[in-house]
């Protein structure tokens, strides 16, 4: 039985692929879970149109993400934290703190898209990467200071 996948299925295929599966697998799992639909002529035409529109949408999202990445690359985030006498931070800087600082600057970025290159436990200059799109990644410059100095 041929099925058009409506979402990515591990070890089977990606969204929009037409795959051949056993009828029981299609009837009992893929179709009830809304992971696929029967590949008849009408569904093939609908799937082709959805795929075409999806490509255009992804291209637009990629352009928007690139523009946002250019803005982020020029932005420096200042975070003031409590430190000890040696300049060591009590705890460490987390992606949640970075996301909140970005929100204050006007950028609404989910903390799960922010990745720290190294753990931040001292004051100084650091960098963090942001996944904005499949192909687009931005970089944030972080300036960590002591609350007493700020």
mmCIF file of C-alpha atoms in Angstrom:
data_model
loop_
_atom_site.group_PDB
_atom_site.id
_atom_site.type_symbol
_atom_site.label_atom_id
_atom_site.label_comp_id
_atom_site.label_asym_id
_atom_site.label_seq_id
_atom_site.Cartn_x
_atom_site.Cartn_y
_atom_site.Cartn_z
ATOM 1 C CA UNK A 1 0.000 0.000 0.000
ATOM 2 C CA UNK A 2 1.358 3.444 -0.877
ATOM 3 C CA UNK A 3 1.107 6.192 1.723
ATOM 4 C CA UNK A 4 1.926 9.918 1.564
ATOM 5 C CA UNK A 5 3.609 10.899 4.820
ATOM 6 C CA UNK A 6 2.099 13.998 6.457
ATOM 7 C CA UNK A 7 4.953 14.290 8.967
ATOM 8 C CA UNK A 8 8.454 12.922 9.441
ATOM 9 C CA UNK A 9 8.444 9.286 10.562
ATOM 10 C CA UNK A 10 11.755 7.912 11.882
ATOM 11 C CA UNK A 11 13.213 5.086 9.763
ATOM 12 C CA UNK A 12 10.421 5.474 7.182
ATOM 13 C CA UNK A 13 10.679 8.880 5.525
ATOM 14 C CA UNK A 14 10.095 12.598 5.599
ATOM 15 C CA UNK A 15 6.978 14.724 5.225
ATOM 16 C CA UNK A 16 5.668 14.601 1.645
ATOM 17 C CA UNK A 17 7.425 11.324 0.755
ATOM 18 C CA UNK A 18 5.414 8.554 -0.888
ATOM 19 C CA UNK A 19 6.365 5.250 0.730
ATOM 20 C CA UNK A 20 5.247 1.677 0.309
ATOM 21 C CA UNK A 21 4.191 0.026 3.584
ATOM 22 C CA UNK A 22 2.216 -3.009 4.638
ATOM 23 C CA UNK A 23 -1.562 -2.420 4.693
ATOM 24 C CA UNK A 24 -1.900 -3.213 8.411
ATOM 25 C CA UNK A 25 0.799 -0.700 9.363
ATOM 26 C CA UNK A 26 -0.950 1.974 7.311
ATOM 27 C CA UNK A 27 -4.498 1.208 8.555
ATOM 28 C CA UNK A 28 -3.642 0.614 12.201
ATOM 29 C CA UNK A 29 -0.875 3.123 12.854
ATOM 30 C CA UNK A 30 0.016 5.705 10.200
ATOM 31 C CA UNK A 31 -3.475 6.821 9.171
ATOM 32 C CA UNK A 32 -5.073 6.924 12.690
ATOM 33 C CA UNK A 33 -2.057 8.816 14.072
ATOM 34 C CA UNK A 34 -2.368 11.347 11.189
ATOM 35 C CA UNK A 35 1.160 10.487 10.064
ATOM 36 C CA UNK A 36 0.077 9.538 6.568
ATOM 37 C CA UNK A 37 -2.736 9.340 4.047
ATOM 38 C CA UNK A 38 -3.541 6.957 1.222
ATOM 39 C CA UNK A 39 -1.683 7.905 -1.966
ATOM 40 C CA UNK A 40 -4.574 8.178 -4.419
ATOM 41 C CA UNK A 41 -4.651 10.684 -7.304
ATOM 42 C CA UNK A 42 -6.449 13.429 -5.346
ATOM 43 C CA UNK A 43 -4.163 13.161 -2.308
ATOM 44 C CA UNK A 44 -1.074 13.162 -4.538
ATOM 45 C CA UNK A 45 -2.213 16.424 -6.133
ATOM 46 C CA UNK A 46 -2.960 17.993 -2.726
ATOM 47 C CA UNK A 47 0.402 16.831 -1.365
ATOM 48 C CA UNK A 48 2.288 18.273 -4.356
ATOM 49 C CA UNK A 49 0.591 21.658 -3.910
ATOM 50 C CA UNK A 50 1.262 21.691 -0.147
ATOM 51 C CA UNK A 51 4.905 20.815 -0.773
ATOM 52 C CA UNK A 52 5.233 23.640 -3.301
ATOM 53 C CA UNK A 53 3.727 26.164 -0.875
ATOM 54 C CA UNK A 54 5.916 24.820 1.929
ATOM 55 C CA UNK A 55 9.074 25.456 -0.101
ATOM 56 C CA UNK A 56 8.029 29.079 -0.672
ATOM 57 C CA UNK A 57 7.194 29.509 3.029
ATOM 58 C CA UNK A 58 10.558 28.041 4.090
ATOM 59 C CA UNK A 59 12.387 30.372 1.712
ATOM 60 C CA UNK A 60 10.615 33.405 3.219
ATOM 61 C CA UNK A 61 11.320 32.195 6.764
ATOM 62 C CA UNK A 62 14.972 31.724 5.812
ATOM 63 C CA UNK A 63 15.220 35.329 4.584
ATOM 64 C CA UNK A 64 13.569 36.626 7.763
ATOM 65 C CA UNK A 65 15.877 34.491 9.897
ATOM 66 C CA UNK A 66 18.941 35.799 8.043
ATOM 67 C CA UNK A 67 17.857 39.398 8.687
ATOM 68 C CA UNK A 68 17.379 38.598 12.386
ATOM 69 C CA UNK A 69 20.780 36.866 12.497
ATOM 70 C CA UNK A 70 22.443 39.989 11.077
ATOM 71 C CA UNK A 71 20.834 42.090 13.838
ATOM 72 C CA UNK A 72 21.865 39.608 16.535
ATOM 73 C CA UNK A 73 25.466 39.496 15.306
ATOM 74 C CA UNK A 74 25.720 43.263 15.910
ATOM 75 C CA UNK A 75 24.051 43.114 19.347
ATOM 76 C CA UNK A 76 25.915 42.925 22.641
ATOM 77 C CA UNK A 77 24.013 41.764 25.710
ATOM 78 C CA UNK A 78 25.145 43.043 29.114
ATOM 79 C CA UNK A 79 24.351 40.821 32.089
ATOM 80 C CA UNK A 80 25.206 41.876 35.650
ATOM 81 C CA UNK A 81 25.575 39.014 38.142
ATOM 82 C CA UNK A 82 26.718 38.463 41.716
ATOM 83 C CA UNK A 83 30.364 37.531 41.919
ATOM 84 C CA UNK A 84 32.941 36.588 44.499
ATOM 85 C CA UNK A 85 36.146 38.502 45.214
ATOM 86 C CA UNK A 86 38.034 36.665 42.459
ATOM 87 C CA UNK A 87 35.473 37.551 39.775
ATOM 88 C CA UNK A 88 33.912 34.119 39.784
ATOM 89 C CA UNK A 89 30.111 33.971 39.356
ATOM 90 C CA UNK A 90 27.890 32.380 41.986
ATOM 91 C CA UNK A 91 26.385 29.658 39.775
ATOM 92 C CA UNK A 92 26.576 30.156 36.027
ATOM 93 C CA UNK A 93 24.884 32.053 33.204
ATOM 94 C CA UNK A 94 22.012 30.074 31.694
ATOM 95 C CA UNK A 95 20.191 30.295 28.401
ATOM 96 C CA UNK A 96 17.120 31.517 30.313
ATOM 97 C CA UNK A 97 19.037 34.583 31.539
ATOM 98 C CA UNK A 98 20.260 35.257 28.000
ATOM 99 C CA UNK A 99 16.719 34.909 26.588
ATOM 100 C CA UNK A 100 15.387 37.367 29.188
ATOM 101 C CA UNK A 101 18.152 39.867 28.366
ATOM 102 C CA UNK A 102 17.343 39.507 24.658
ATOM 103 C CA UNK A 103 13.654 40.087 25.400
ATOM 104 C CA UNK A 104 14.563 43.360 27.145
ATOM 105 C CA UNK A 105 16.385 44.409 23.953
ATOM 106 C CA UNK A 106 13.306 43.588 21.839
ATOM 107 C CA UNK A 107 14.240 40.127 20.518
ATOM 108 C CA UNK A 108 11.792 37.320 21.290
ATOM 109 C CA UNK A 109 13.922 34.169 21.055
ATOM 110 C CA UNK A 110 13.130 30.870 22.746
ATOM 111 C CA UNK A 111 15.769 29.809 25.275
ATOM 112 C CA UNK A 112 15.935 26.312 23.738
ATOM 113 C CA UNK A 113 17.333 27.822 20.542
ATOM 114 C CA UNK A 114 20.245 29.422 22.389
ATOM 115 C CA UNK A 115 23.408 27.323 22.767
ATOM 116 C CA UNK A 116 26.397 28.242 24.877
ATOM 117 C CA UNK A 117 29.779 27.346 23.411
ATOM 118 C CA UNK A 118 31.255 27.010 26.887
ATOM 119 C CA UNK A 119 29.907 27.222 30.408
ATOM 120 C CA UNK A 120 30.009 30.807 31.677
ATOM 121 C CA UNK A 121 31.272 30.971 35.274
ATOM 122 C CA UNK A 122 33.411 34.132 35.247
ATOM 123 C CA UNK A 123 33.015 37.757 34.223
ATOM 124 C CA UNK A 124 34.193 38.732 30.756
ATOM 125 C CA UNK A 125 33.297 38.522 27.061
ATOM 126 C CA UNK A 126 31.597 35.403 25.695
ATOM 127 C CA UNK A 127 29.627 34.229 22.660
ATOM 128 C CA UNK A 128 26.462 32.169 22.313
ATOM 129 C CA UNK A 129 24.937 30.752 19.144
ATOM 130 C CA UNK A 130 21.249 30.897 18.217
ATOM 131 C CA UNK A 131 19.470 28.470 15.874
ATOM 132 C CA UNK A 132 17.039 30.632 13.927
ATOM 133 C CA UNK A 133 16.292 28.344 10.964
ATOM 134 C CA UNK A 134 17.533 25.072 9.480
ATOM 135 C CA UNK A 135 20.399 26.810 7.674
ATOM 136 C CA UNK A 136 20.648 30.083 9.620
ATOM 137 C CA UNK A 137 22.517 30.508 12.887
ATOM 138 C CA UNK A 138 23.228 33.770 14.675
ATOM 139 C CA UNK A 139 25.823 34.750 17.260
ATOM 140 C CA UNK A 140 25.211 36.811 20.380
ATOM 141 C CA UNK A 141 28.018 38.730 22.068
ATOM 142 C CA UNK A 142 27.731 38.544 25.858
ATOM 143 C CA UNK A 143 29.358 40.969 28.261
ATOM 144 C CA UNK A 144 29.201 39.566 31.790
ATOM 145 C CA UNK A 145 29.897 42.062 34.598
ATOM 146 C CA UNK A 146 29.755 42.083 38.358
ATOM 147 C CA UNK A 147 26.681 43.658 39.997
ATOM 148 C CA UNK A 148 28.946 45.707 42.238
ATOM 149 C CA UNK A 149 30.714 47.179 39.172
ATOM 150 C CA UNK A 150 27.402 47.941 37.442
#
